[in-house]
Structure formats: structure tokens, C-alpha cells
PDB file of N, CA, C and O in Angstrom, chain B, residues numbered from 101:
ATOM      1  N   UNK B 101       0.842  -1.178   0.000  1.00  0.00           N
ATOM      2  CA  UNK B 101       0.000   0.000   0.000  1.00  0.00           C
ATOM      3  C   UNK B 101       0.890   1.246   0.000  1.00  0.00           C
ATOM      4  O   UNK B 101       1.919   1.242   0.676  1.00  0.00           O
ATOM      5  N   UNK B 102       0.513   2.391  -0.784  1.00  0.00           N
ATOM      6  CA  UNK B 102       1.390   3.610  -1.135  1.00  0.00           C
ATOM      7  C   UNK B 102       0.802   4.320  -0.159  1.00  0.00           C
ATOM      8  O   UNK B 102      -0.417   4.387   0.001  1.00  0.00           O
ATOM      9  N   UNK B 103       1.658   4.883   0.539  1.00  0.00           N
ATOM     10  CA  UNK B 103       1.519   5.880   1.707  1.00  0.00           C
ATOM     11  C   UNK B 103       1.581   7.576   0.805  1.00  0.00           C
ATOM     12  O   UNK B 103       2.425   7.427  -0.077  1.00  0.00           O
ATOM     13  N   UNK B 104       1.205   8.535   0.760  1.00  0.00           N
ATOM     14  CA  UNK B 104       1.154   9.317   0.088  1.00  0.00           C
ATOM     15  C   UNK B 104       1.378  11.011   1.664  1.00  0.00           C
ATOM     16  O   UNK B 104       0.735  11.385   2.645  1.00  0.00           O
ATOM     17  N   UNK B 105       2.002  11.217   1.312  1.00  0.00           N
ATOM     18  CA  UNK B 105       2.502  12.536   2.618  1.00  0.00           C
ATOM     19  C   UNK B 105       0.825  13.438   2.029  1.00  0.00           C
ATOM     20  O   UNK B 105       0.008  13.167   1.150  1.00  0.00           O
ATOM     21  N   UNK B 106       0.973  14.962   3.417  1.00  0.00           N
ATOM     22  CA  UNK B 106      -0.287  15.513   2.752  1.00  0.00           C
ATOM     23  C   UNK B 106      -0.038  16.245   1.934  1.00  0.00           C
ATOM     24  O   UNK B 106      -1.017  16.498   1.233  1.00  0.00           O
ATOM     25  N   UNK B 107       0.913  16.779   1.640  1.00  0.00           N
ATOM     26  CA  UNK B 107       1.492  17.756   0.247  1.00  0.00           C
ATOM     27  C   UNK B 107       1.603  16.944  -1.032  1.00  0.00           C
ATOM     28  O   UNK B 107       1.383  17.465  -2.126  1.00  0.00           O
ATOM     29  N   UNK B 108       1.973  15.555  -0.885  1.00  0.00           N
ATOM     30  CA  UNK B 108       1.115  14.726  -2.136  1.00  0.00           C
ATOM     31  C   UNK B 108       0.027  14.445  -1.886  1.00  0.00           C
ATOM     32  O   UNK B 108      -0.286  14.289  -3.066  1.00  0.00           O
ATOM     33  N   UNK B 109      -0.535  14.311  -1.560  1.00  0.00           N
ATOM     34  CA  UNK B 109      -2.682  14.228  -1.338  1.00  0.00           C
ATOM     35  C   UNK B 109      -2.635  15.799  -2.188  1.00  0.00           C
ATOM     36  O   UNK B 109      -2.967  15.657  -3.365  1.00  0.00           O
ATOM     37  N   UNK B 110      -2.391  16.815  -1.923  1.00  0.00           N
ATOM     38  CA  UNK B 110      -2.629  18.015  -2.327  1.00  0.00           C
ATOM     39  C   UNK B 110      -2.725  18.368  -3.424  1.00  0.00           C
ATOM     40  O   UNK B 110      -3.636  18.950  -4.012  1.00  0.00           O
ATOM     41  N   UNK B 111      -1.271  17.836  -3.897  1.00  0.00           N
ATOM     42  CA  UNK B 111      -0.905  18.030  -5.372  1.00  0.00           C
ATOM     43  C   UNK B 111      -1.745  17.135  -6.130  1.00  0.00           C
ATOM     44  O   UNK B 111      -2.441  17.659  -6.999  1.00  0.00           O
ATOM     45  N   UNK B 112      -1.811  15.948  -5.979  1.00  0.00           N
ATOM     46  CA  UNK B 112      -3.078  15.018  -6.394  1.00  0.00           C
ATOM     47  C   UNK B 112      -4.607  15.657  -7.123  1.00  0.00           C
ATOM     48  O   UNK B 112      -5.249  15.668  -8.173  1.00  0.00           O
ATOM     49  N   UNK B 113      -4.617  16.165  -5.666  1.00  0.00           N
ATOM     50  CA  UNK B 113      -6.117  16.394  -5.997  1.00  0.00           C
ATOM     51  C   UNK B 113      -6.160  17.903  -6.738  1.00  0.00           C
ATOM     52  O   UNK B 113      -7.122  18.235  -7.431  1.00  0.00           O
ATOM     53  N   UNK B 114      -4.925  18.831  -6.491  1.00  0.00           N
ATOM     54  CA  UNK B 114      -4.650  20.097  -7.961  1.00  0.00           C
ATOM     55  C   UNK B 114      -4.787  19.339  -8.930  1.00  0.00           C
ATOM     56  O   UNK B 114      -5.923  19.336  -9.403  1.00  0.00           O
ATOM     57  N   UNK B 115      -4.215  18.834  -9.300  1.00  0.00           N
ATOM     58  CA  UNK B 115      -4.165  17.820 -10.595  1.00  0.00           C
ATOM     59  C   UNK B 115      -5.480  17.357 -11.061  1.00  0.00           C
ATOM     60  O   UNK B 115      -5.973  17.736 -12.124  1.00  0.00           O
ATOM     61  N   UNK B 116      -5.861  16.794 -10.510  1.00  0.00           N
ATOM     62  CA  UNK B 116      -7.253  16.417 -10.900  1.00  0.00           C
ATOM     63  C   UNK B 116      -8.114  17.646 -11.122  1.00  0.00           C
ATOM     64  O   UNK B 116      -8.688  17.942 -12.170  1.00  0.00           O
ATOM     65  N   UNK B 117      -8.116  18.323  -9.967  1.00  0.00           N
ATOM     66  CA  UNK B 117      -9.344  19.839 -10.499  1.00  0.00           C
ATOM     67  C   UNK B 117      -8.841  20.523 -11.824  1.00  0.00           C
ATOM     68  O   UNK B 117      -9.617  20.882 -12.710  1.00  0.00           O
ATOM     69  N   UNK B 118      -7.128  20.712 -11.896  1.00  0.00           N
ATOM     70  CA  UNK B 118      -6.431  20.824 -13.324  1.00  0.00           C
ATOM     71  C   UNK B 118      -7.021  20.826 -14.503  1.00  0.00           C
ATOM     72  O   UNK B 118      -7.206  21.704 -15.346  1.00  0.00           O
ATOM     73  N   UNK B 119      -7.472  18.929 -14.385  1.00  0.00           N
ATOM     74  CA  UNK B 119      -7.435  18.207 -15.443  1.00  0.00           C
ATOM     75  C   UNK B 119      -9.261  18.309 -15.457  1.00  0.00           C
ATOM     76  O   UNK B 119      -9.804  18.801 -16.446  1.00  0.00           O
ATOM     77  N   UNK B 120      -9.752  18.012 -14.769  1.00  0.00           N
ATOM     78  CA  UNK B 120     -11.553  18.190 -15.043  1.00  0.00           C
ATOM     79  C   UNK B 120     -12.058  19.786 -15.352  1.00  0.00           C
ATOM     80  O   UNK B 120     -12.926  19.960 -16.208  1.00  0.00           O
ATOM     81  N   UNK B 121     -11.622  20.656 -14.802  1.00  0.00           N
ATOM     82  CA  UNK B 121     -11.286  22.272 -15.475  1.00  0.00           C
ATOM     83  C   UNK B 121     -11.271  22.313 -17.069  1.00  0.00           C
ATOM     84  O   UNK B 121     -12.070  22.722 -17.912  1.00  0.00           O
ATOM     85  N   UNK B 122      -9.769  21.594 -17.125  1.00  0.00           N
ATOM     86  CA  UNK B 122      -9.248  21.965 -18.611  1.00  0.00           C
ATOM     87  C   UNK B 122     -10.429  20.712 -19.539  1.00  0.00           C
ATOM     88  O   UNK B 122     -10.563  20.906 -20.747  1.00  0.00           O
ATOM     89  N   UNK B 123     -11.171  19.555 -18.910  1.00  0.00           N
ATOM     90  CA  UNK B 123     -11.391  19.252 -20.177  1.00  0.00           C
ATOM     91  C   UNK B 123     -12.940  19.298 -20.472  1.00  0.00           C
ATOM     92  O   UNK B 123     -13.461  18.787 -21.464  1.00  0.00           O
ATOM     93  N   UNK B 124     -13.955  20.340 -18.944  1.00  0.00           N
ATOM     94  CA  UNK B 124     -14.878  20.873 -19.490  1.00  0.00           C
ATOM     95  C   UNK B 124     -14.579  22.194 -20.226  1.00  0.00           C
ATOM     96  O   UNK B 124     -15.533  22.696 -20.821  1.00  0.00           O
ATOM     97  N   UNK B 125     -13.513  22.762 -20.267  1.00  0.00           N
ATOM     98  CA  UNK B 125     -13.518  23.655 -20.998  1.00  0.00           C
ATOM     99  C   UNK B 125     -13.344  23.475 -22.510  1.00  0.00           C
ATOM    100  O   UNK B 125     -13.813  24.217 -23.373  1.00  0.00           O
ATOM    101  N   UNK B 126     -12.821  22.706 -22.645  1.00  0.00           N
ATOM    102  CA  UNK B 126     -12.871  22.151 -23.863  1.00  0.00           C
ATOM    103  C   UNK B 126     -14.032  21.983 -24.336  1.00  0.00           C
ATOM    104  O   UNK B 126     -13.817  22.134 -25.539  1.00  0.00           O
ATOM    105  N   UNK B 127     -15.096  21.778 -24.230  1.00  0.00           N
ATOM    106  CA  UNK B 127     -16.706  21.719 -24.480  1.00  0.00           C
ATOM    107  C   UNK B 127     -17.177  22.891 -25.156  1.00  0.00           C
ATOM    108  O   UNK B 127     -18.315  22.978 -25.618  1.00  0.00           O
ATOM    109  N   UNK B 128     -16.096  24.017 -25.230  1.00  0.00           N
ATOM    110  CA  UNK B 128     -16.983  25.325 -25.721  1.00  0.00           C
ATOM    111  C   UNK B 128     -15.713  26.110 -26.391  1.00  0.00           C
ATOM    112  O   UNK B 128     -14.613  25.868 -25.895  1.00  0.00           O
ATOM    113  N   UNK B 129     -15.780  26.985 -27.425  1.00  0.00           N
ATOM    114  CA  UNK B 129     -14.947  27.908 -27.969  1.00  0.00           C
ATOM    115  C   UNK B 129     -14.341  28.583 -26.834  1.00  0.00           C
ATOM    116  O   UNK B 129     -15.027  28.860 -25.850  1.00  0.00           O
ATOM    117  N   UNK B 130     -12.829  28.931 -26.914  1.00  0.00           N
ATOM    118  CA  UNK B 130     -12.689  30.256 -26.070  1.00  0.00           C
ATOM    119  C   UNK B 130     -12.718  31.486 -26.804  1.00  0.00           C
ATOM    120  O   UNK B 130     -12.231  31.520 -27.934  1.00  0.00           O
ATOM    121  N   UNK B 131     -13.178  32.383 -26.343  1.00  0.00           N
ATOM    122  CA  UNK B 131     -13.863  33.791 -27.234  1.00  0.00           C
ATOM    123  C   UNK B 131     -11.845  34.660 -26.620  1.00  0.00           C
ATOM    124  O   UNK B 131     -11.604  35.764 -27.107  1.00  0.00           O
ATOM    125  N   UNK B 132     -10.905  34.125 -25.809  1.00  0.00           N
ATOM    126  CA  UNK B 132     -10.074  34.987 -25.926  1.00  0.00           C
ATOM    127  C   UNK B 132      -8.744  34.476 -26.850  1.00  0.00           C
ATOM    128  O   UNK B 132      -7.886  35.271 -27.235  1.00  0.00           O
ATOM    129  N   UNK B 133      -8.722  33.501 -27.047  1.00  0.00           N
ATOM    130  CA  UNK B 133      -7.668  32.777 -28.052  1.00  0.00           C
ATOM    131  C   UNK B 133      -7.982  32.558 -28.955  1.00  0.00           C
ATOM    132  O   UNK B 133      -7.102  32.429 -29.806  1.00  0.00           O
ATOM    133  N   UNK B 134      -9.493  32.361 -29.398  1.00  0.00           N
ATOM    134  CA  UNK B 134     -10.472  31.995 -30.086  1.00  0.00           C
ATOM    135  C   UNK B 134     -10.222  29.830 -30.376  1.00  0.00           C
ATOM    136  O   UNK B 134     -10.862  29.021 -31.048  1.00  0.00           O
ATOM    137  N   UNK B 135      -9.438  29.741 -29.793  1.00  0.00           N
ATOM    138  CA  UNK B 135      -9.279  27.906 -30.398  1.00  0.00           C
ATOM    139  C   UNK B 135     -10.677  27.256 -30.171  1.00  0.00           C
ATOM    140  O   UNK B 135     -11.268  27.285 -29.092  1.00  0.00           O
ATOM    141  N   UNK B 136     -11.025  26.813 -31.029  1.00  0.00           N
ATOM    142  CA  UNK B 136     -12.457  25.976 -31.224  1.00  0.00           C
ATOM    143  C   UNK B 136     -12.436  24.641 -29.963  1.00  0.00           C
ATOM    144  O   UNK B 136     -11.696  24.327 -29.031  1.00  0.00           O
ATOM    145  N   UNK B 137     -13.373  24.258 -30.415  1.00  0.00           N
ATOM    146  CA  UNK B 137     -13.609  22.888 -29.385  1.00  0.00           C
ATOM    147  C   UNK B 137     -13.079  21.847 -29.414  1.00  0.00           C
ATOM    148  O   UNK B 137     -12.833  21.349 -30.512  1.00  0.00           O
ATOM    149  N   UNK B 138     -12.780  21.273 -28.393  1.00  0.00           N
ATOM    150  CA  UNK B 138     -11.178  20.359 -28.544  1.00  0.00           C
ATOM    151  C   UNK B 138     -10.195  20.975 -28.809  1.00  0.00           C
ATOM    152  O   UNK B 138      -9.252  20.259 -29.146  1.00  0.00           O
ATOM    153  N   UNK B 139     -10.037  21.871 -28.801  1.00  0.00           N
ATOM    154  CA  UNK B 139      -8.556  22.435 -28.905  1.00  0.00           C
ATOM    155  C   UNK B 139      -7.851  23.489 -27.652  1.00  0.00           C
ATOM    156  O   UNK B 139      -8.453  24.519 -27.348  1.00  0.00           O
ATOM    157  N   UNK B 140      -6.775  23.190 -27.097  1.00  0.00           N
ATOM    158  CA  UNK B 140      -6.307  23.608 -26.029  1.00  0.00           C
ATOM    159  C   UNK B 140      -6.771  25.412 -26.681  1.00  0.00           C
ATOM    160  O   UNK B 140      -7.204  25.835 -27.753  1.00  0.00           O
ATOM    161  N   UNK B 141      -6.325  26.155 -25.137  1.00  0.00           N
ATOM    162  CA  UNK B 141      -5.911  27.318 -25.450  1.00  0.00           C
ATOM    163  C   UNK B 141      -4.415  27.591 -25.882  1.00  0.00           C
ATOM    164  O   UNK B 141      -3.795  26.643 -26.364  1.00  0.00           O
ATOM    165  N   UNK B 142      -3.681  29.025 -25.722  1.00  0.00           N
ATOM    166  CA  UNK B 142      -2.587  29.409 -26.263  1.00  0.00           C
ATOM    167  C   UNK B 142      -2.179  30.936 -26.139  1.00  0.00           C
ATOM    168  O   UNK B 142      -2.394  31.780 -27.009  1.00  0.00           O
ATOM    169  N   UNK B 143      -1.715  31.101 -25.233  1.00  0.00           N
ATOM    170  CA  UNK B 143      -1.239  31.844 -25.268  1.00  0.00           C
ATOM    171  C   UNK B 143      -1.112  33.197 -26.455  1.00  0.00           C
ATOM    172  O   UNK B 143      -0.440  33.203 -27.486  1.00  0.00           O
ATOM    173  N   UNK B 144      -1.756  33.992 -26.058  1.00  0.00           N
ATOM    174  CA  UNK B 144      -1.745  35.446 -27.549  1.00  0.00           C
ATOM    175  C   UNK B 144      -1.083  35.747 -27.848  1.00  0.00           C
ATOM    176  O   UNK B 144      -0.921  35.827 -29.066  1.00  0.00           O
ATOM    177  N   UNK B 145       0.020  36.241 -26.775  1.00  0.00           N
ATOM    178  CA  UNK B 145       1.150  36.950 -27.510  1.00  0.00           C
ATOM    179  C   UNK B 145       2.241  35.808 -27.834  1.00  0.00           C
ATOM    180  O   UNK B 145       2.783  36.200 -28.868  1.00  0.00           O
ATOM    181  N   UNK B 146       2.815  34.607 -27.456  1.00  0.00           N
ATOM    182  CA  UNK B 146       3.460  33.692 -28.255  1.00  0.00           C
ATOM    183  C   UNK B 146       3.194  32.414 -28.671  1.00  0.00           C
ATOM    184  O   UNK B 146       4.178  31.694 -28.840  1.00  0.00           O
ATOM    185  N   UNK B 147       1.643  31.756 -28.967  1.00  0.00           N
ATOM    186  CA  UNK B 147       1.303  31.561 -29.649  1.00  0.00           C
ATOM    187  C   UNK B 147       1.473  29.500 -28.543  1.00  0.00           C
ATOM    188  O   UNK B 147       1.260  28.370 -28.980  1.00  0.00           O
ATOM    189  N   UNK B 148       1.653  29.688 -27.980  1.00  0.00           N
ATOM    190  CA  UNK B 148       2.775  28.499 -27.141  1.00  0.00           C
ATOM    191  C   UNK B 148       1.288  27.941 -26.226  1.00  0.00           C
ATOM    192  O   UNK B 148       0.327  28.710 -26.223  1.00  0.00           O
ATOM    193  N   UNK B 149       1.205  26.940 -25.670  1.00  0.00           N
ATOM    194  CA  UNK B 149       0.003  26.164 -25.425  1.00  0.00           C
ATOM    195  C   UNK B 149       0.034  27.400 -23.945  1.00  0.00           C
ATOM    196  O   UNK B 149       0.989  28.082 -23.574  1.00  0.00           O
ATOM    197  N   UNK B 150      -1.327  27.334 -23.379  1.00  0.00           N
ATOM    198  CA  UNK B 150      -1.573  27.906 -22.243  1.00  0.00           C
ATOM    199  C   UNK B 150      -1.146  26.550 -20.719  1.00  0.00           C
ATOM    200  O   UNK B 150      -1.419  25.362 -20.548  1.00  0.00           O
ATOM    201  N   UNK B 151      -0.538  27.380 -20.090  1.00  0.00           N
ATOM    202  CA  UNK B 151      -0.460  26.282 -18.857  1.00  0.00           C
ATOM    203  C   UNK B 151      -1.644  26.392 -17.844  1.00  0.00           C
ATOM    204  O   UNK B 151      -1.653  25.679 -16.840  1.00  0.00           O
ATOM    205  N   UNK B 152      -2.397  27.065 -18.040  1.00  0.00           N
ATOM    206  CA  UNK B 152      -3.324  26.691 -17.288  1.00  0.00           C
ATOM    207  C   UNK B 152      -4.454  26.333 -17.694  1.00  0.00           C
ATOM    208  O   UNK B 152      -4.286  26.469 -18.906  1.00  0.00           O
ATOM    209  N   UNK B 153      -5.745  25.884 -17.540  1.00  0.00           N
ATOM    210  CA  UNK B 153      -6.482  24.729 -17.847  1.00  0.00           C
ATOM    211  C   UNK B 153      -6.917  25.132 -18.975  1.00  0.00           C
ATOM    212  O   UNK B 153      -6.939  24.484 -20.022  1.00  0.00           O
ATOM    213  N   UNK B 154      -7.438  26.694 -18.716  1.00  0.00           N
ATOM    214  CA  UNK B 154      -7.988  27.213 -20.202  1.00  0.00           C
ATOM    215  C   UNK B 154      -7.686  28.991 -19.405  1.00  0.00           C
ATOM    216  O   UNK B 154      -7.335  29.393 -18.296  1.00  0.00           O
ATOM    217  N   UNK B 155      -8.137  29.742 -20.964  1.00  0.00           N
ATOM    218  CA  UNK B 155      -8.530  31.091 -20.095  1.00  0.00           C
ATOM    219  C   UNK B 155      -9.693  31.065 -19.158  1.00  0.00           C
ATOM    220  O   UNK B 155     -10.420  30.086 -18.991  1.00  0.00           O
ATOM    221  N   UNK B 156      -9.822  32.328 -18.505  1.00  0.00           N
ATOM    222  CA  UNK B 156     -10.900  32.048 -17.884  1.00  0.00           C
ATOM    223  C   UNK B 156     -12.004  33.136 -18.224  1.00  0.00           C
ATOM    224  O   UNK B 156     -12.621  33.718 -17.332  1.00  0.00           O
ATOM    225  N   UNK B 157     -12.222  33.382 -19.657  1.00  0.00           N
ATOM    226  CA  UNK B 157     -13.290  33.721 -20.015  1.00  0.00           C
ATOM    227  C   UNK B 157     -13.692  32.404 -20.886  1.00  0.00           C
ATOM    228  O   UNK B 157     -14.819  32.320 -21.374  1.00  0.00           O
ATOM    229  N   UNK B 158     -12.935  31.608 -21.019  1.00  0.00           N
ATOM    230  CA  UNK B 158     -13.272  30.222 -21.612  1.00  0.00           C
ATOM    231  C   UNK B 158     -14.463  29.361 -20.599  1.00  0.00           C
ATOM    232  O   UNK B 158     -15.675  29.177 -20.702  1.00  0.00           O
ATOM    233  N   UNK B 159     -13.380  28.947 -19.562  1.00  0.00           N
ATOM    234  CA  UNK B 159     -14.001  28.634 -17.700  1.00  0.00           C
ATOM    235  C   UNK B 159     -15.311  29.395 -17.367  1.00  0.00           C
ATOM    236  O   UNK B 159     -16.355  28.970 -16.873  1.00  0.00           O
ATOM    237  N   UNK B 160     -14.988  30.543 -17.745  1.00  0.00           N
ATOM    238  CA  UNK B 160     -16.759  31.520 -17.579  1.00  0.00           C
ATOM    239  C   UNK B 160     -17.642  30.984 -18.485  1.00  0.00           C
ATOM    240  O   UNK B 160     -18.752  30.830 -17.977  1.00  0.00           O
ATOM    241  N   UNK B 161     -17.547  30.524 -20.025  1.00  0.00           N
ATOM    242  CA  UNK B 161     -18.772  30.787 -20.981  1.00  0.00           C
ATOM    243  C   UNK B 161     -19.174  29.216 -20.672  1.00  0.00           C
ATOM    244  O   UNK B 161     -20.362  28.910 -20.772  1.00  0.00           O
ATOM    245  N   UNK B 162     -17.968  27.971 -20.206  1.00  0.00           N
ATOM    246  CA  UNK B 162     -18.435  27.010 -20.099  1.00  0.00           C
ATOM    247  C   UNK B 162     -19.891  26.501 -18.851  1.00  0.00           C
ATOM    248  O   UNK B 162     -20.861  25.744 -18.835  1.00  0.00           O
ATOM    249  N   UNK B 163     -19.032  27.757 -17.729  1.00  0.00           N
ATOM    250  CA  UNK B 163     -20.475  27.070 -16.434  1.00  0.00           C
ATOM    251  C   UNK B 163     -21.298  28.022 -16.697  1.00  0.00           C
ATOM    252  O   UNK B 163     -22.245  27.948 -15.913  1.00  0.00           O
ATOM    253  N   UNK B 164     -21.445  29.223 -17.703  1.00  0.00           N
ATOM    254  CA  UNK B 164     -22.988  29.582 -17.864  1.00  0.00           C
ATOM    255  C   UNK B 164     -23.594  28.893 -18.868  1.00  0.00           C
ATOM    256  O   UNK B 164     -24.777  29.152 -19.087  1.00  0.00           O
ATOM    257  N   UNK B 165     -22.896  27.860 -19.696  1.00  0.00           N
ATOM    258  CA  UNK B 165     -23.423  26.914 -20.594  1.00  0.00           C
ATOM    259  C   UNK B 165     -24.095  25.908 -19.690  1.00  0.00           C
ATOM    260  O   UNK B 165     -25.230  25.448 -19.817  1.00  0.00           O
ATOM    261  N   UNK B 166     -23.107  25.616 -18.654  1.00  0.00           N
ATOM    262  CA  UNK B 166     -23.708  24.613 -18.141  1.00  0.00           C
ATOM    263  C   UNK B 166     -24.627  24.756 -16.992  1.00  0.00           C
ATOM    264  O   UNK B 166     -24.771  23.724 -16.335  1.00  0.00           O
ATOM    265  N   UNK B 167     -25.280  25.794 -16.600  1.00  0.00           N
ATOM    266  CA  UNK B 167     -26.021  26.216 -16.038  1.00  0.00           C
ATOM    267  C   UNK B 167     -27.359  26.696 -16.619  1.00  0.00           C
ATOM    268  O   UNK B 167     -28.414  26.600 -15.992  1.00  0.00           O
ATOM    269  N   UNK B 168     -27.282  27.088 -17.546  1.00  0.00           N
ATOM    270  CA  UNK B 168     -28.205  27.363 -19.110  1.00  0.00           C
ATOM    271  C   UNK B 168     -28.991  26.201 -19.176  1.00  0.00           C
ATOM    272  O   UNK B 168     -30.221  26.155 -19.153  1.00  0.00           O
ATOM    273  N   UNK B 169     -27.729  24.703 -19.308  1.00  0.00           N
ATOM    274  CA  UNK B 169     -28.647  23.075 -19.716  1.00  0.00           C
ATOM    275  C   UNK B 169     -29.333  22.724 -18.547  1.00  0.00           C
ATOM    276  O   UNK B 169     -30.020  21.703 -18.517  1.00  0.00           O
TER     277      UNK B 169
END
């Protein structure tokens, strides 16, 4: 059995909110990079993948979508 410290429990579960973030966002255009659906964001000014899940006018249009259904 893997013993896990609480600063790995932590990082864990970042990771996961990370990853369920970035791939409802994916469900909807982002109106600031403009990349269509399924497609990561990117950074504007160099063009280079975004490190964080999405923008967050992306993150915004997705939970008033999903609040809308």
C-alpha cells in the first residue's frame, strides 16, 4: 500500500481539479484565443500552449453553458 505525505494528497487532488477544469472547458470555444472545441488554449502573444487549464473567459462561458442546460 502507497503511503502518500499531505502535500502529495494536495498536489493530487490540484491535478485532478487541473485536469476536469481543462477538459470541461474544452466543451466550448474560447472567445479569448479563439481555439475551437477540442482544442487547447494558447497563449496570444506567443502563440505556445496555455499552462493553465484554459482562459478564464473560456471557464466563464463554459459554467454559464452549463447552467443554461
Amino acid at each position: 500500500m502507497t503511503r502518500y505525505s499531505a502535500t502529495e494528497l494536495r498536489h493530487l487532488d490540484a491535478l485532478g481539479e487541473f485536469q476536469s477544469t481543462r477538459q470541461d472547458a474544452l466543451t466550448v470555444e474560447c472567445p479569448r484565443c479563439e481555439a475551437p472545441v477540442d482544442q487547447l488554449c494558447v497563449n496570444t502573444i506567443t502563440g505556445e500552449l496555455l499552462r493553465a487549464p484554459a482562459h478564464p473567459e473560456r471557464i466563464a462561458r463554459f459554467e454559464r453553458k452549463d447552467v443554461q442546460a
